[in-house]
Amino acid sequence: MGVPLDGSSPVDYIALTRERYDAMGYPPYQWVELSESPPWTPLSRPLADSTIALIGSGGAYREGQTAFHWKDDTGVRLIPSADPATDIRVTHFAYDLEPAREDPNIVFPVDRLRELVDEGVLGGLASTALGCMGGIYSVRRATEELAPAIVAEVTAMDVDLALLVPV
Amino acid sequence: MGLVARALEAAGVPTLCLTSAYSITASVNPPRAAFSDLPLGHTVGRPHEPEFQRDLLRRALRAAEAMDEPGTIALTGVSWDANGSWKRRATPTGVESETAESESESGSRSDTRNERVDVPQYQYESDRLAAESDA
């Protein structure tokens, strides 16, 4: 392996992916690189008074909903955040699903966020959480389909912070 | 998720991205991010360890509250274990089993992702039935 690892530094998945693609004879994967400073909205109140929206891109859907397919699915699933994580299912083509199926909170932490509200760390949890599937290879479709759909849902919720949980 | 975070923030919603893939997050440069040193597929921690997961979330949220610089990636200080030995088996899709490691050292390399099919991929057959009866 050409990727140096000493156990304390983060795994460089960009380098690892490049190495894998090379080894399989694939052309290099094009990662999105955005160097310009990101847009910024300041937090308007302390977390203890803030309502938070959960958005997970690990492919979470609720039992009874249509599952994601694995080819640039830009759909969004609206999941009642009061439902326990045991009602959550996950599907995604690009990571080992076994641990998340054992405990969906590791990619879609609804139970934990409800507990943090009970603890007083957070003011509240939006009644709807959003599940999507992050493995979209088309930047155009992620930008033109997925992002606007999520923005429309979240801006309609009147929340103070969106927590994004990718995989 | 960096693209979604940027779109939300431009629409007036503050965001925090959790991440366990530092290089990918640095590349897409979201407004606020919090890195935990965990294997892919475990962004919020270990299965069935609620206090581990809550601790990670508390640290990430508190870090976000203190950020005033767009593009900040805070370190939560949460890691999988003390020595990070899992990283030797890290792949772009997760972590290989110990057996797979010895196989890959012998030179074989395969695509560990699933085929990207365009029909819904249910976790359970009962999910399919439930979804189809609702439709």
Short mmCIF file of N, CA and C in Angstrom, two decimals, chain B residues 8-66:
data_model
loop_
_atom_site.label_atom_id
_atom_site.label_comp_id
_atom_site.label_asym_id
_atom_site.label_seq_id
_atom_site.Cartn_x
_atom_site.Cartn_y
_atom_site.Cartn_z
N LEU B 8 -27.67 24.71 1.85
CA LEU B 8 -28.48 25.07 3.01
C LEU B 8 -28.01 26.39 3.61
N GLU B 9 -26.72 26.49 3.74
CA GLU B 9 -26.16 27.69 4.38
C GLU B 9 -26.46 28.93 3.53
N ALA B 10 -26.39 28.78 2.21
CA ALA B 10 -26.72 29.90 1.32
C ALA B 10 -28.19 30.27 1.44
N ALA B 11 -29.03 29.28 1.83
CA ALA B 11 -30.47 29.54 2.00
C ALA B 11 -30.79 30.02 3.42
N GLY B 12 -29.76 30.24 4.25
CA GLY B 12 -29.99 30.81 5.57
C GLY B 12 -30.10 29.81 6.70
N VAL B 13 -29.71 28.55 6.46
CA VAL B 13 -29.76 27.54 7.52
C VAL B 13 -28.33 27.16 7.92
N PRO B 14 -27.95 27.42 9.18
CA PRO B 14 -26.62 26.99 9.64
C PRO B 14 -26.51 25.47 9.60
N THR B 15 -25.33 24.97 9.26
CA THR B 15 -25.14 23.52 9.14
C THR B 15 -23.92 23.07 9.93
N LEU B 16 -23.95 21.79 10.30
CA LEU B 16 -22.76 21.11 10.82
C LEU B 16 -22.69 19.76 10.14
N CYS B 17 -21.55 19.47 9.49
CA CYS B 17 -21.34 18.15 8.88
C CYS B 17 -20.49 17.31 9.81
N LEU B 18 -20.97 16.13 10.19
CA LEU B 18 -20.08 15.17 10.83
C LEU B 18 -19.26 14.52 9.73
N THR B 19 -18.07 14.03 10.07
CA THR B 19 -17.29 13.31 9.08
C THR B 19 -16.31 12.35 9.74
N SER B 20 -16.05 11.25 9.06
CA SER B 20 -14.94 10.39 9.46
C SER B 20 -14.00 10.19 8.26
N ALA B 21 -14.17 11.04 7.24
CA ALA B 21 -13.29 11.02 6.06
C ALA B 21 -12.72 12.43 5.89
N TYR B 22 -11.61 12.67 6.56
CA TYR B 22 -11.07 14.03 6.63
C TYR B 22 -10.73 14.59 5.25
N SER B 23 -10.07 13.79 4.42
CA SER B 23 -9.60 14.31 3.14
C SER B 23 -10.76 14.68 2.22
N ILE B 24 -11.82 13.87 2.26
CA ILE B 24 -12.98 14.14 1.40
C ILE B 24 -13.67 15.42 1.86
N THR B 25 -13.84 15.56 3.17
CA THR B 25 -14.47 16.77 3.72
C THR B 25 -13.63 18.01 3.43
N ALA B 26 -12.31 17.89 3.59
CA ALA B 26 -11.44 19.04 3.31
C ALA B 26 -11.57 19.44 1.84
N SER B 27 -11.76 18.46 0.96
CA SER B 27 -11.85 18.74 -0.47
C SER B 27 -13.13 19.49 -0.83
N VAL B 28 -14.25 19.12 -0.19
CA VAL B 28 -15.52 19.76 -0.53
C VAL B 28 -15.77 21.01 0.33
N ASN B 29 -14.98 21.14 1.42
CA ASN B 29 -14.90 22.41 2.17
C ASN B 29 -16.27 22.94 2.62
N PRO B 30 -16.96 22.17 3.48
CA PRO B 30 -18.27 22.64 3.96
C PRO B 30 -18.10 23.74 5.01
N PRO B 31 -19.19 24.48 5.31
CA PRO B 31 -19.08 25.60 6.26
C PRO B 31 -18.56 25.19 7.64
N ARG B 32 -19.17 24.16 8.24
CA ARG B 32 -18.74 23.68 9.56
C ARG B 32 -18.67 22.16 9.52
N ALA B 33 -17.58 21.60 10.01
CA ALA B 33 -17.47 20.14 10.05
C ALA B 33 -16.80 19.71 11.34
N ALA B 34 -17.09 18.49 11.76
CA ALA B 34 -16.46 17.93 12.96
C ALA B 34 -16.01 16.51 12.64
N PHE B 35 -14.70 16.30 12.75
CA PHE B 35 -14.10 15.02 12.36
C PHE B 35 -13.91 14.11 13.57
N SER B 36 -14.33 12.84 13.40
CA SER B 36 -14.05 11.79 14.38
C SER B 36 -13.30 10.68 13.66
N ASP B 37 -12.31 10.10 14.33
CA ASP B 37 -11.42 9.15 13.65
C ASP B 37 -11.98 7.73 13.72
N LEU B 38 -12.96 7.47 12.87
CA LEU B 38 -13.70 6.21 12.91
C LEU B 38 -13.74 5.56 11.53
N PRO B 39 -13.92 4.25 11.46
CA PRO B 39 -14.04 3.59 10.15
C PRO B 39 -15.27 4.08 9.38
N LEU B 40 -15.21 4.07 8.07
CA LEU B 40 -16.37 4.44 7.26
C LEU B 40 -17.56 3.55 7.62
N GLY B 41 -18.73 4.17 7.58
CA GLY B 41 -19.93 3.41 7.94
C GLY B 41 -20.26 3.52 9.42
N HIS B 42 -19.44 4.28 10.17
CA HIS B 42 -19.64 4.44 11.63
C HIS B 42 -19.52 5.91 12.00
N THR B 43 -20.15 6.80 11.23
CA THR B 43 -19.95 8.24 11.41
C THR B 43 -20.26 8.70 12.84
N VAL B 44 -21.23 8.03 13.50
CA VAL B 44 -21.61 8.44 14.86
C VAL B 44 -21.08 7.44 15.91
N GLY B 45 -20.27 6.48 15.49
CA GLY B 45 -19.64 5.61 16.47
C GLY B 45 -19.93 4.14 16.33
N ARG B 46 -19.83 3.44 17.43
CA ARG B 46 -20.01 1.99 17.44
C ARG B 46 -21.48 1.62 17.63
N PRO B 47 -21.94 0.53 16.97
CA PRO B 47 -23.33 0.09 17.15
C PRO B 47 -23.60 -0.23 18.62
N HIS B 48 -24.80 0.13 19.08
CA HIS B 48 -25.27 -0.20 20.43
C HIS B 48 -24.35 0.30 21.53
N GLU B 49 -23.67 1.44 21.28
CA GLU B 49 -22.92 2.09 22.36
C GLU B 49 -23.43 3.52 22.47
N PRO B 50 -24.63 3.66 23.10
CA PRO B 50 -25.28 4.98 23.10
C PRO B 50 -24.45 6.08 23.74
N GLU B 51 -23.71 5.80 24.80
CA GLU B 51 -22.95 6.88 25.42
C GLU B 51 -21.79 7.31 24.51
N PHE B 52 -21.15 6.38 23.84
CA PHE B 52 -20.12 6.70 22.85
C PHE B 52 -20.70 7.64 21.78
N GLN B 53 -21.88 7.30 21.30
CA GLN B 53 -22.53 8.09 20.25
C GLN B 53 -22.95 9.47 20.76
N ARG B 54 -23.51 9.52 21.96
CA ARG B 54 -23.92 10.82 22.52
C ARG B 54 -22.71 11.71 22.77
N ASP B 55 -21.63 11.11 23.28
CA ASP B 55 -20.41 11.87 23.56
C ASP B 55 -19.88 12.50 22.26
N LEU B 56 -19.87 11.71 21.19
CA LEU B 56 -19.42 12.24 19.90
C LEU B 56 -20.29 13.41 19.46
N LEU B 57 -21.60 13.24 19.57
CA LEU B 57 -22.52 14.30 19.14
C LEU B 57 -22.37 15.55 20.00
N ARG B 58 -22.24 15.38 21.31
CA ARG B 58 -22.06 16.54 22.19
C ARG B 58 -20.79 17.31 21.82
N ARG B 59 -19.71 16.56 21.60
CA ARG B 59 -18.44 17.22 21.26
C ARG B 59 -18.55 17.97 19.93
N ALA B 60 -19.18 17.33 18.94
CA ALA B 60 -19.30 17.94 17.61
C ALA B 60 -20.17 19.20 17.70
N LEU B 61 -21.28 19.10 18.43
CA LEU B 61 -22.20 20.24 18.53
C LEU B 61 -21.55 21.40 19.29
N ARG B 62 -20.84 21.09 20.36
CA ARG B 62 -20.17 22.17 21.11
C ARG B 62 -19.10 22.82 20.26
N ALA B 63 -18.39 22.01 19.46
CA ALA B 63 -17.37 22.58 18.57
C ALA B 63 -18.03 23.53 17.57
N ALA B 64 -19.20 23.12 17.05
CA ALA B 64 -19.89 23.96 16.06
C ALA B 64 -20.31 25.29 16.67
N GLU B 65 -20.72 25.23 17.92
CA GLU B 65 -21.17 26.44 18.60
C GLU B 65 -20.04 27.46 18.72
N ALA B 66 -18.81 26.96 18.79
CA ALA B 66 -17.65 27.84 18.98
C ALA B 66 -17.04 28.32 17.65
#
